[in-house]
Amino acid sequence: MSEFNEIVLAYGQSDEFSFVFHKNCKLYNRRASKIMTNVVSLFASSFTLFWPRFFNSQELQYPPSFDGRVVLYPSDENLRDYLSWRQADCHINNLYNTCFWKLVQEKGLTPNRAADRLKGTLSSDKNELLFSEFNINYNNLPELYRKGSVIIRPKSTSGDASPSPEKSMNNHSRGHDGKANKKPGSVVLHTDIIGKQFWEDNPHILNPKI
């Protein structure tokens, strides 16, 4: 987000990240392939560059690669539905994985037996398993794992998130050297984006004029 002013929100969980560009974005004349390749290549190189900062005792075993796609949503409601789907997926996967690895690491089940134990269970069943067998209240687990990471620009700096088309094109045509334009800061949240509260608290995300 520090390289692309046009991104107003990013959401990440598991092995995926979604980047939301504001609806009036003119970056690269809105060429989907150009936007996608630049975002994906920068993401992959940044992943490698900053890996030691977070996993300094563990070396990368092979060069990472990521696929990507550009989707144009016709309305704010459709966009919110997409993000809600991704956060719901985060919850579903984390609940399953928490149960699975507890069964393997603490109950001694093989991966196949753990998978069989969880096959066909509902979220309520998994919550009950965690509480009754491991004394874990799922709702007390860190929100980072239950809700993923939401990155937004503070409202005070959101005005910079919508540069003029000419300024936007000029900045990126110079190759993201970080010298042509100071980018606004961003904050990382682990919060609910399915309900209305987040969007009511941050109306500038979908309406940069606010």
PDB file of C-alpha atoms in Angstrom:
ATOM      1  CA  MET A   1       0.000   0.000   0.000  1.00  0.00           C
ATOM      2  CA  SER A   2       2.959   2.314   0.478  1.00  0.00           C
ATOM      3  CA  GLU A   3       3.658   2.021  -3.250  1.00  0.00           C
ATOM      4  CA  PHE A   4       0.110   2.226  -4.587  1.00  0.00           C
ATOM      5  CA  ASN A   5      -1.880   5.225  -3.346  1.00  0.00           C
ATOM      6  CA  GLU A   6      -4.898   3.872  -5.203  1.00  0.00           C
ATOM      7  CA  ILE A   7      -5.286   0.955  -2.779  1.00  0.00           C
ATOM      8  CA  VAL A   8      -7.748   1.944  -0.046  1.00  0.00           C
ATOM      9  CA  LEU A   9      -7.928  -1.376   1.815  1.00  0.00           C
ATOM     10  CA  ALA A  10      -6.104  -4.692   1.945  1.00  0.00           C
ATOM     11  CA  TYR A  11      -7.313  -7.882   3.585  1.00  0.00           C
ATOM     12  CA  GLY A  12      -5.100 -10.888   4.249  1.00  0.00           C
ATOM     13  CA  GLN A  13      -5.599 -14.331   5.736  1.00  0.00           C
ATOM     14  CA  SER A  14      -3.874 -17.668   5.337  1.00  0.00           C
ATOM     15  CA  ASP A  15      -1.915 -17.563   2.056  1.00  0.00           C
ATOM     16  CA  GLU A  16      -3.927 -14.861   0.299  1.00  0.00           C
ATOM     17  CA  PHE A  17      -4.260 -11.082   0.190  1.00  0.00           C
ATOM     18  CA  SER A  18      -6.925  -8.935  -1.443  1.00  0.00           C
ATOM     19  CA  PHE A  19      -6.230  -5.345  -2.458  1.00  0.00           C
ATOM     20  CA  VAL A  20      -9.099  -2.925  -2.992  1.00  0.00           C
ATOM     21  CA  PHE A  21      -8.487  -0.051  -5.404  1.00  0.00           C
ATOM     22  CA  HIS A  22     -10.796   2.944  -5.186  1.00  0.00           C
ATOM     23  CA  LYS A  23     -13.516   2.992  -7.815  1.00  0.00           C
ATOM     24  CA  ASN A  24     -12.106   6.028  -9.649  1.00  0.00           C
ATOM     25  CA  CYS A  25      -8.639   4.539  -9.960  1.00  0.00           C
ATOM     26  CA  LYS A  26      -6.845   5.549 -13.181  1.00  0.00           C
ATOM     27  CA  LEU A  27      -3.667   3.599 -12.538  1.00  0.00           C
ATOM     28  CA  TYR A  28      -2.102   2.357 -15.788  1.00  0.00           C
ATOM     29  CA  ASN A  29      -5.235   3.531 -17.615  1.00  0.00           C
ATOM     30  CA  ARG A  30      -7.117   0.807 -15.727  1.00  0.00           C
ATOM     31  CA  ARG A  31      -5.385  -1.964 -17.669  1.00  0.00           C
ATOM     32  CA  ALA A  32      -6.155  -5.051 -15.614  1.00  0.00           C
ATOM     33  CA  SER A  33      -3.126  -7.051 -16.741  1.00  0.00           C
ATOM     34  CA  LYS A  34      -0.758  -4.170 -15.967  1.00  0.00           C
ATOM     35  CA  ILE A  35      -2.213  -3.627 -12.499  1.00  0.00           C
ATOM     36  CA  MET A  36      -2.216  -7.340 -11.682  1.00  0.00           C
ATOM     37  CA  THR A  37       1.346  -8.053 -12.784  1.00  0.00           C
ATOM     38  CA  ASN A  38       2.763  -5.053 -10.928  1.00  0.00           C
ATOM     39  CA  VAL A  39       0.906  -5.827  -7.701  1.00  0.00           C
ATOM     40  CA  VAL A  40       1.726  -9.548  -7.751  1.00  0.00           C
ATOM     41  CA  SER A  41       5.398  -9.041  -8.607  1.00  0.00           C
ATOM     42  CA  LEU A  42       5.823  -6.405  -5.893  1.00  0.00           C
ATOM     43  CA  PHE A  43       4.009  -8.629  -3.390  1.00  0.00           C
ATOM     44  CA  ALA A  44       6.255 -11.608  -4.165  1.00  0.00           C
ATOM     45  CA  SER A  45       9.473  -9.601  -3.996  1.00  0.00           C
ATOM     46  CA  SER A  46       8.374  -7.895  -0.764  1.00  0.00           C
ATOM     47  CA  PHE A  47       7.510 -11.279   0.736  1.00  0.00           C
ATOM     48  CA  THR A  48      11.065 -12.409   0.096  1.00  0.00           C
ATOM     49  CA  LEU A  49      12.726  -9.145   1.126  1.00  0.00           C
ATOM     50  CA  PHE A  50      10.956  -8.855   4.480  1.00  0.00           C
ATOM     51  CA  TRP A  51      10.898 -12.553   5.376  1.00  0.00           C
ATOM     52  CA  PRO A  52      13.978 -12.293   7.673  1.00  0.00           C
ATOM     53  CA  ARG A  53      12.323  -9.507   9.658  1.00  0.00           C
ATOM     54  CA  PHE A  54       9.567 -11.846  10.800  1.00  0.00           C
ATOM     55  CA  PHE A  55      11.207 -15.286  10.542  1.00  0.00           C
ATOM     56  CA  ASN A  56      14.867 -14.537  11.158  1.00  0.00           C
ATOM     57  CA  SER A  57      15.645 -18.023  12.444  1.00  0.00           C
ATOM     58  CA  GLN A  58      13.954 -19.844   9.578  1.00  0.00           C
ATOM     59  CA  GLU A  59      15.230 -19.590   6.026  1.00  0.00           C
ATOM     60  CA  LEU A  60      13.000 -19.705   2.972  1.00  0.00           C
ATOM     61  CA  GLN A  61      13.106 -23.180   1.480  1.00  0.00           C
ATOM     62  CA  TYR A  62      12.234 -22.091  -2.067  1.00  0.00           C
ATOM     63  CA  PRO A  63      11.335 -18.882  -3.945  1.00  0.00           C
ATOM     64  CA  PRO A  64       7.689 -17.935  -3.296  1.00  0.00           C
ATOM     65  CA  SER A  65       5.267 -17.327  -6.140  1.00  0.00           C
ATOM     66  CA  PHE A  66       1.711 -16.015  -6.143  1.00  0.00           C
ATOM     67  CA  ASP A  67      -1.074 -16.006  -8.678  1.00  0.00           C
ATOM     68  CA  GLY A  68      -3.503 -13.125  -9.001  1.00  0.00           C
ATOM     69  CA  ARG A  69      -6.597 -11.840 -10.734  1.00  0.00           C
ATOM     70  CA  VAL A  70      -8.429  -8.560 -11.135  1.00  0.00           C
ATOM     71  CA  VAL A  71     -12.157  -8.439 -10.416  1.00  0.00           C
ATOM     72  CA  LEU A  72     -14.370  -5.411 -11.032  1.00  0.00           C
ATOM     73  CA  TYR A  73     -17.296  -5.322  -8.597  1.00  0.00           C
ATOM     74  CA  PRO A  74     -20.295  -3.274  -9.774  1.00  0.00           C
ATOM     75  CA  SER A  75     -21.258  -1.866  -6.367  1.00  0.00           C
ATOM     76  CA  ASP A  76     -19.987  -1.224  -2.853  1.00  0.00           C
ATOM     77  CA  GLU A  77     -22.390  -3.878  -1.617  1.00  0.00           C
ATOM     78  CA  ASN A  78     -20.838  -6.483  -3.915  1.00  0.00           C
ATOM     79  CA  LEU A  79     -17.382  -5.524  -2.703  1.00  0.00           C
ATOM     80  CA  ARG A  80     -18.425  -5.845   0.924  1.00  0.00           C
ATOM     81  CA  ASP A  81     -19.994  -9.222   0.186  1.00  0.00           C
ATOM     82  CA  TYR A  82     -16.686 -10.390  -1.284  1.00  0.00           C
ATOM     83  CA  LEU A  83     -14.681  -9.216   1.736  1.00  0.00           C
ATOM     84  CA  SER A  84     -17.239 -10.775   4.087  1.00  0.00           C
ATOM     85  CA  TRP A  85     -16.837 -14.062   2.244  1.00  0.00           C
ATOM     86  CA  ARG A  86     -13.061 -13.951   2.648  1.00  0.00           C
ATOM     87  CA  GLN A  87     -13.287 -13.191   6.376  1.00  0.00           C
ATOM     88  CA  ALA A  88     -15.859 -15.934   6.887  1.00  0.00           C
ATOM     89  CA  ASP A  89     -13.448 -18.279   5.118  1.00  0.00           C
ATOM     90  CA  CYS A  90     -10.718 -17.182   7.536  1.00  0.00           C
ATOM     91  CA  HIS A  91     -12.900 -18.135  10.503  1.00  0.00           C
ATOM     92  CA  ILE A  92     -13.927 -21.488   9.019  1.00  0.00           C
ATOM     93  CA  ASN A  93     -10.360 -22.470   8.162  1.00  0.00           C
ATOM     94  CA  ASN A  94      -8.926 -21.349  11.486  1.00  0.00           C
ATOM     95  CA  LEU A  95     -11.577 -23.168  13.494  1.00  0.00           C
ATOM     96  CA  TYR A  96     -10.928 -26.371  11.564  1.00  0.00           C
ATOM     97  CA  ASN A  97      -7.138 -26.071  11.764  1.00  0.00           C
ATOM     98  CA  THR A  98      -7.227 -25.311  15.485  1.00  0.00           C
ATOM     99  CA  CYS A  99      -9.246 -28.459  16.118  1.00  0.00           C
ATOM    100  CA  PHE A 100      -7.180 -30.549  13.721  1.00  0.00           C
ATOM    101  CA  TRP A 101      -3.805 -29.711  15.217  1.00  0.00           C
ATOM    102  CA  LYS A 102      -5.042 -30.022  18.786  1.00  0.00           C
ATOM    103  CA  LEU A 103      -6.180 -33.549  17.986  1.00  0.00           C
ATOM    104  CA  VAL A 104      -2.853 -34.373  16.333  1.00  0.00           C
ATOM    105  CA  GLN A 105      -0.456 -32.668  18.742  1.00  0.00           C
ATOM    106  CA  GLU A 106      -2.216 -33.159  22.068  1.00  0.00           C
ATOM    107  CA  LYS A 107      -4.451 -36.196  21.548  1.00  0.00           C
ATOM    108  CA  GLY A 108      -1.946 -38.111  19.463  1.00  0.00           C
ATOM    109  CA  LEU A 109      -4.276 -38.777  16.539  1.00  0.00           C
ATOM    110  CA  THR A 110      -2.781 -39.330  13.114  1.00  0.00           C
ATOM    111  CA  PRO A 111      -3.646 -36.677  10.507  1.00  0.00           C
ATOM    112  CA  ASN A 112      -6.029 -39.114   8.809  1.00  0.00           C
ATOM    113  CA  ARG A 113      -7.807 -39.955  12.061  1.00  0.00           C
ATOM    114  CA  ALA A 114      -8.061 -36.276  12.980  1.00  0.00           C
ATOM    115  CA  ALA A 115      -9.581 -35.511   9.579  1.00  0.00           C
ATOM    116  CA  ASP A 116     -12.061 -38.363  10.020  1.00  0.00           C
ATOM    117  CA  ARG A 117     -12.981 -37.079  13.479  1.00  0.00           C
ATOM    118  CA  LEU A 118     -13.808 -33.646  12.059  1.00  0.00           C
ATOM    119  CA  LYS A 119     -15.513 -34.846   8.888  1.00  0.00           C
ATOM    120  CA  GLY A 120     -19.097 -33.617   8.690  1.00  0.00           C
ATOM    121  CA  THR A 121     -18.907 -31.502  11.859  1.00  0.00           C
ATOM    122  CA  LEU A 122     -20.503 -28.073  12.128  1.00  0.00           C
ATOM    123  CA  SER A 123     -18.918 -24.976  13.646  1.00  0.00           C
ATOM    124  CA  SER A 124     -20.878 -25.610  16.839  1.00  0.00           C
ATOM    125  CA  ASP A 125     -19.444 -29.133  17.018  1.00  0.00           C
ATOM    126  CA  LYS A 126     -15.896 -27.846  16.655  1.00  0.00           C
ATOM    127  CA  ASN A 127     -16.450 -25.186  19.297  1.00  0.00           C
ATOM    128  CA  GLU A 128     -17.753 -27.837  21.668  1.00  0.00           C
ATOM    129  CA  LEU A 129     -14.772 -30.092  20.927  1.00  0.00           C
ATOM    130  CA  LEU A 130     -12.305 -27.330  21.762  1.00  0.00           C
ATOM    131  CA  PHE A 131     -14.091 -26.422  24.975  1.00  0.00           C
ATOM    132  CA  SER A 132     -14.884 -29.903  26.288  1.00  0.00           C
ATOM    133  CA  GLU A 133     -11.605 -31.618  25.365  1.00  0.00           C
ATOM    134  CA  PHE A 134      -9.067 -28.793  25.473  1.00  0.00           C
ATOM    135  CA  ASN A 135     -10.739 -26.155  27.674  1.00  0.00           C
ATOM    136  CA  ILE A 136     -10.460 -23.602  24.877  1.00  0.00           C
ATOM    137  CA  ASN A 137     -13.050 -20.928  24.206  1.00  0.00           C
ATOM    138  CA  TYR A 138     -12.604 -20.251  20.503  1.00  0.00           C
ATOM    139  CA  ASN A 139     -13.778 -16.653  20.890  1.00  0.00           C
ATOM    140  CA  ASN A 140     -10.835 -15.979  23.201  1.00  0.00           C
ATOM    141  CA  LEU A 141      -8.223 -16.932  20.606  1.00  0.00           C
ATOM    142  CA  PRO A 142      -6.264 -14.030  19.051  1.00  0.00           C
ATOM    143  CA  GLU A 143      -8.317 -12.069  16.533  1.00  0.00           C
ATOM    144  CA  LEU A 144      -5.375 -12.163  14.133  1.00  0.00           C
ATOM    145  CA  TYR A 145      -6.124 -15.825  13.468  1.00  0.00           C
ATOM    146  CA  ARG A 146      -9.909 -15.638  13.694  1.00  0.00           C
ATOM    147  CA  LYS A 147     -10.427 -12.506  11.602  1.00  0.00           C
ATOM    148  CA  GLY A 148      -7.307 -12.000   9.534  1.00  0.00           C
ATOM    149  CA  SER A 149      -5.553  -8.685   8.910  1.00  0.00           C
ATOM    150  CA  VAL A 150      -7.222  -5.538   7.599  1.00  0.00           C
ATOM    151  CA  ILE A 151      -4.964  -2.723   6.423  1.00  0.00           C
ATOM    152  CA  ILE A 152      -6.441   0.731   5.924  1.00  0.00           C
ATOM    153  CA  ARG A 153      -5.278   4.303   5.731  1.00  0.00           C
ATOM    154  CA  PRO A 154      -6.259   6.545   8.656  1.00  0.00           C
ATOM    155  CA  LYS A 155      -8.976   9.003   7.782  1.00  0.00           C
ATOM    156  CA  SER A 156      -6.621  11.932   8.318  1.00  0.00           C
ATOM    157  CA  THR A 157      -4.438  10.730   5.438  1.00  0.00           C
ATOM    158  CA  SER A 158      -7.113   9.239   3.218  1.00  0.00           C
ATOM    159  CA  GLY A 159      -7.217  12.374   1.113  1.00  0.00           C
ATOM    160  CA  ASP A 160      -3.927  11.334  -0.432  1.00  0.00           C
ATOM    161  CA  ALA A 161      -5.376   8.021  -1.490  1.00  0.00           C
ATOM    162  CA  SER A 162      -7.022   9.518  -4.582  1.00  0.00           C
ATOM    163  CA  PRO A 163      -4.334  11.316  -6.566  1.00  0.00           C
ATOM    164  CA  SER A 164      -5.150  12.906  -9.891  1.00  0.00           C
ATOM    165  CA  PRO A 165      -4.906  10.565 -12.892  1.00  0.00           C
ATOM    166  CA  GLU A 166      -1.888  12.459 -14.212  1.00  0.00           C
ATOM    167  CA  LYS A 167      -0.065  12.321 -10.879  1.00  0.00           C
ATOM    168  CA  SER A 168      -0.895   8.649 -10.455  1.00  0.00           C
ATOM    169  CA  MET A 169       0.398   7.689 -13.875  1.00  0.00           C
ATOM    170  CA  ASN A 170       3.558   9.747 -13.502  1.00  0.00           C
ATOM    171  CA  ASN A 171       4.441   8.243 -10.140  1.00  0.00           C
ATOM    172  CA  HIS A 172       4.120   4.669 -11.286  1.00  0.00           C
ATOM    173  CA  SER A 173       5.755   5.212 -14.650  1.00  0.00           C
ATOM    174  CA  ARG A 174       8.935   6.027 -12.728  1.00  0.00           C
ATOM    175  CA  GLY A 175       9.075   2.518 -11.315  1.00  0.00           C
ATOM    176  CA  HIS A 176       7.953   2.837  -7.641  1.00  0.00           C
ATOM    177  CA  ASP A 177      11.269   4.315  -6.535  1.00  0.00           C
ATOM    178  CA  GLY A 178       9.618   5.881  -3.495  1.00  0.00           C
ATOM    179  CA  LYS A 179      11.117   9.300  -4.263  1.00  0.00           C
ATOM    180  CA  ALA A 180       8.538  10.944  -6.447  1.00  0.00           C
ATOM    181  CA  ASN A 181       5.716  10.991  -3.923  1.00  0.00           C
ATOM    182  CA  LYS A 182       5.393  10.463  -0.172  1.00  0.00           C
ATOM    183  CA  LYS A 183       2.715   7.867   0.477  1.00  0.00           C
ATOM    184  CA  PRO A 184       0.230   8.097   3.359  1.00  0.00           C
ATOM    185  CA  GLY A 185       0.638   5.758   6.299  1.00  0.00           C
ATOM    186  CA  SER A 186      -1.492   2.731   7.041  1.00  0.00           C
ATOM    187  CA  VAL A 187      -2.686   0.785  10.068  1.00  0.00           C
ATOM    188  CA  VAL A 188      -3.185  -2.949  10.569  1.00  0.00           C
ATOM    189  CA  LEU A 189      -6.390  -4.092  12.270  1.00  0.00           C
ATOM    190  CA  HIS A 190      -7.714  -7.491  13.281  1.00  0.00           C
ATOM    191  CA  THR A 191     -11.386  -6.693  13.376  1.00  0.00           C
ATOM    192  CA  ASP A 192     -14.776  -7.675  12.016  1.00  0.00           C
ATOM    193  CA  ILE A 193     -15.529  -6.373   8.515  1.00  0.00           C
ATOM    194  CA  ILE A 194     -18.678  -8.421   7.968  1.00  0.00           C
ATOM    195  CA  GLY A 195     -20.935  -6.244  10.105  1.00  0.00           C
ATOM    196  CA  LYS A 196     -21.800  -2.582   9.569  1.00  0.00           C
ATOM    197  CA  GLN A 197     -19.766  -1.060  12.386  1.00  0.00           C
ATOM    198  CA  PHE A 198     -16.392  -1.151  10.625  1.00  0.00           C
ATOM    199  CA  TRP A 199     -17.794   0.553   7.535  1.00  0.00           C
ATOM    200  CA  GLU A 200     -19.687   3.138   9.562  1.00  0.00           C
ATOM    201  CA  ASP A 201     -16.488   3.951  11.466  1.00  0.00           C
ATOM    202  CA  ASN A 202     -14.471   4.220   8.246  1.00  0.00           C
ATOM    203  CA  PRO A 203     -16.739   5.704   5.559  1.00  0.00           C
ATOM    204  CA  HIS A 204     -13.733   7.232   3.780  1.00  0.00           C
ATOM    205  CA  ILE A 205     -12.693   3.787   2.524  1.00  0.00           C
ATOM    206  CA  LEU A 206     -15.525   3.555   0.018  1.00  0.00           C
ATOM    207  CA  ASN A 207     -16.051   7.304  -0.310  1.00  0.00           C
ATOM    208  CA  PRO A 208     -12.676   9.096  -0.402  1.00  0.00           C
ATOM    209  CA  LYS A 209     -14.426  12.484  -0.497  1.00  0.00           C
ATOM    210  CA  ILE A 210     -15.550  12.091   3.133  1.00  0.00           C
TER     211      ILE A 210
END
